Tab-separated table of C-alpha atoms in Angstrom:
chain	number	residue	atom	x	y	z
I	97	MET	CA	127.539	104.818	33.269
I	98	LEU	CA	125.612	102.237	35.494
I	99	GLN	CA	122.358	103.793	35.539
I	100	ASN	CA	122.622	104.488	31.428
I	101	ALA	CA	122.945	100.344	31.789
I	102	VAL	CA	119.568	100.019	34.102
I	103	GLN	CA	117.956	102.493	32.282
I	104	THR	CA	118.643	100.694	28.838
I	105	TYR	CA	117.722	97.005	30.210
I	106	GLN	CA	114.371	98.897	31.761
I	107	THR	CA	113.498	100.090	28.715
I	108	ASN	CA	114.602	97.326	26.497
I	109	GLN	CA	112.254	95.043	29.062
I	110	VAL	CA	109.349	97.490	28.443
I	111	THR	CA	109.350	97.462	24.383
I	112	THR	CA	110.011	93.926	23.950
I	113	ALA	CA	106.884	92.796	26.737
I	114	THR	CA	103.751	91.638	25.686
I	115	PRO	CA	100.754	93.508	26.666
I	116	ALA	CA	99.909	90.938	29.132
I	117	GLU	CA	103.534	91.441	30.497
I	118	LEU	CA	103.336	95.378	30.492
I	119	THR	CA	100.214	94.991	32.636
I	120	LEU	CA	101.678	92.954	35.063
I	121	MET	CA	104.509	95.451	35.327
I	122	LEU	CA	101.564	98.349	36.265
I	123	TYR	CA	100.152	96.282	38.651
I	124	ASN	CA	103.984	96.021	40.354
I	125	GLY	CA	104.588	99.553	39.517
I	126	ALA	CA	101.481	100.754	41.357
I	127	LEU	CA	102.075	98.136	44.568
I	128	LYS	CA	105.711	99.173	45.166
I	129	PHE	CA	104.352	103.077	44.693
I	130	LEU	CA	101.395	102.387	46.837
I	131	LYS	CA	103.839	101.305	49.173
I	132	GLN	CA	105.893	104.478	49.495
I	133	ALA	CA	102.728	106.263	49.797
I	134	ARG	CA	101.757	104.621	52.522
I	135	ILE	CA	105.407	105.008	54.473
I	136	GLY	CA	105.265	108.582	53.358
I	137	LEU	CA	102.144	109.205	54.900
I	138	GLN	CA	103.222	107.108	58.185
I	139	LYS	CA	106.442	109.387	58.795
I	140	LYS	CA	103.763	112.447	57.726
I	141	ASP	CA	105.992	113.279	54.333
I	142	TYR	CA	102.955	114.394	52.806
I	143	GLU	CA	104.664	116.061	49.950
I	144	SER	CA	106.502	112.297	49.162
I	145	ALA	CA	102.589	110.568	49.874
I	146	ASN	CA	101.275	112.466	47.526
I	147	ASN	CA	103.784	112.318	44.613
I	148	TYR	CA	103.631	108.019	44.868
I	149	CYS	CA	99.954	108.714	44.829
I	150	LEU	CA	100.056	110.919	41.379
I	151	ARG	CA	101.904	107.927	39.924
I	152	VAL	CA	99.577	105.289	41.077
I	153	GLN	CA	96.778	107.568	39.749
I	154	ASP	CA	98.633	107.662	36.489
I	155	ILE	CA	98.783	104.312	36.233
I	156	LEU	CA	95.514	103.506	37.203
I	157	LYS	CA	94.580	105.765	34.023
I	158	GLU	CA	96.764	104.267	31.852
I	159	LEU	CA	94.939	100.744	32.706
I	160	MET	CA	91.572	102.561	32.643
I	161	ALA	CA	92.742	103.925	28.910
I	162	THR	CA	94.069	100.395	27.632
I	163	LEU	CA	90.926	98.257	28.252
I	164	ASN	CA	89.761	96.381	25.452
I	165	ASP	CA	85.924	97.388	25.160
I	166	SER	CA	85.310	94.031	22.983
I	167	TYR	CA	84.680	91.745	26.289
I	168	PRO	CA	82.343	92.566	28.466
I	169	ILE	CA	84.489	91.705	31.562
I	170	SER	CA	86.130	95.563	30.601
I	171	LYS	CA	83.055	97.414	32.024
I	172	GLN	CA	84.073	95.536	35.527
I	173	PHE	CA	87.464	96.588	35.275
I	174	PHE	CA	86.747	99.717	34.369
I	175	GLY	CA	84.392	100.255	37.366
I	176	MET	CA	87.121	99.067	39.859
I	177	TYR	CA	89.686	100.946	38.493
I	178	GLU	CA	87.337	104.311	38.919
I	179	TYR	CA	86.329	103.038	42.428
I	180	MET	CA	90.211	102.484	43.289
I	181	LEU	CA	91.009	105.990	41.464
I	182	ARG	CA	88.608	107.480	43.366
I	183	ARG	CA	89.645	105.830	46.933
I	184	LEU	CA	92.982	106.904	46.055
I	185	ILE	CA	92.339	110.383	45.642
I	186	GLU	CA	90.328	110.147	48.921
I	187	GLY	CA	93.107	108.840	50.896
I	188	ASN	CA	95.690	111.151	49.299
I	189	ILE	CA	93.431	114.190	50.039
I	190	ARG	CA	92.534	113.105	53.454
I	191	LYS	CA	95.997	111.402	54.418
I	192	ASP	CA	93.986	108.290	55.065
I	193	ILE	CA	96.181	105.414	55.135
I	194	HIS	CA	93.390	102.895	55.344
I	195	ALA	CA	92.514	103.848	51.842
I	196	ILE	CA	95.787	103.935	50.569
I	197	GLU	CA	95.955	100.352	52.355
I	198	GLU	CA	92.673	99.261	50.634
I	199	VAL	CA	93.478	100.440	46.980
I	200	GLU	CA	97.185	98.392	47.750
I	201	ASP	CA	94.933	95.368	48.551
I	202	LEU	CA	93.022	95.897	45.818
I	203	PHE	CA	95.942	96.252	43.066
I	204	THR	CA	97.816	92.982	45.164
I	205	GLN	CA	94.740	90.712	44.117
I	206	PHE	CA	94.603	91.988	40.489
I	207	ARG	CA	97.999	91.453	40.687
I	208	ASP	CA	98.008	88.099	41.655
I	209	THR	CA	94.967	86.777	39.882
I	210	TRP	CA	96.920	88.445	36.491
I	211	LYS	CA	99.812	86.229	37.435
I	212	GLU	CA	97.658	83.064	37.553
I	213	ALA	CA	95.958	83.819	34.445
I	214	MET	CA	99.259	84.531	32.451
I	215	LEU	CA	100.717	81.297	33.861
I	216	LEU	CA	97.115	79.338	32.733
I	217	ALA	CA	97.461	80.867	29.648
I	218	LYS	CA	100.705	79.863	28.428
I	219	GLN	CA	100.330	76.343	29.751
I	220	GLN	CA	97.382	76.401	27.262
I	221	GLY	CA	98.760	78.147	24.441
């Protein structure tokens, strides 16, 4: 019963979110999965680490696919996402915790900057 309520809440949260809020959710989800991947690598639970890395790969692919090409900065975002995806895959294959941490740091910077941009947009709008 409680699980159904949680799922309903999460579904409603996603379906009523603005594109900016959805992007923030993706950033936060990626950070959560990267932390789990890092823990998996530390514990030598490579299957778990791989599964979490695959989830982050899916998030990066979604972020890349939904970029709006009408803004010049989109090419820079795409390049960064592409780099992060490459480093994530390398880290997953090589069991390189430093590569995972690098991607985690980049996602943290993106998330924090995005949150700040959302606040500024709210204040101006």
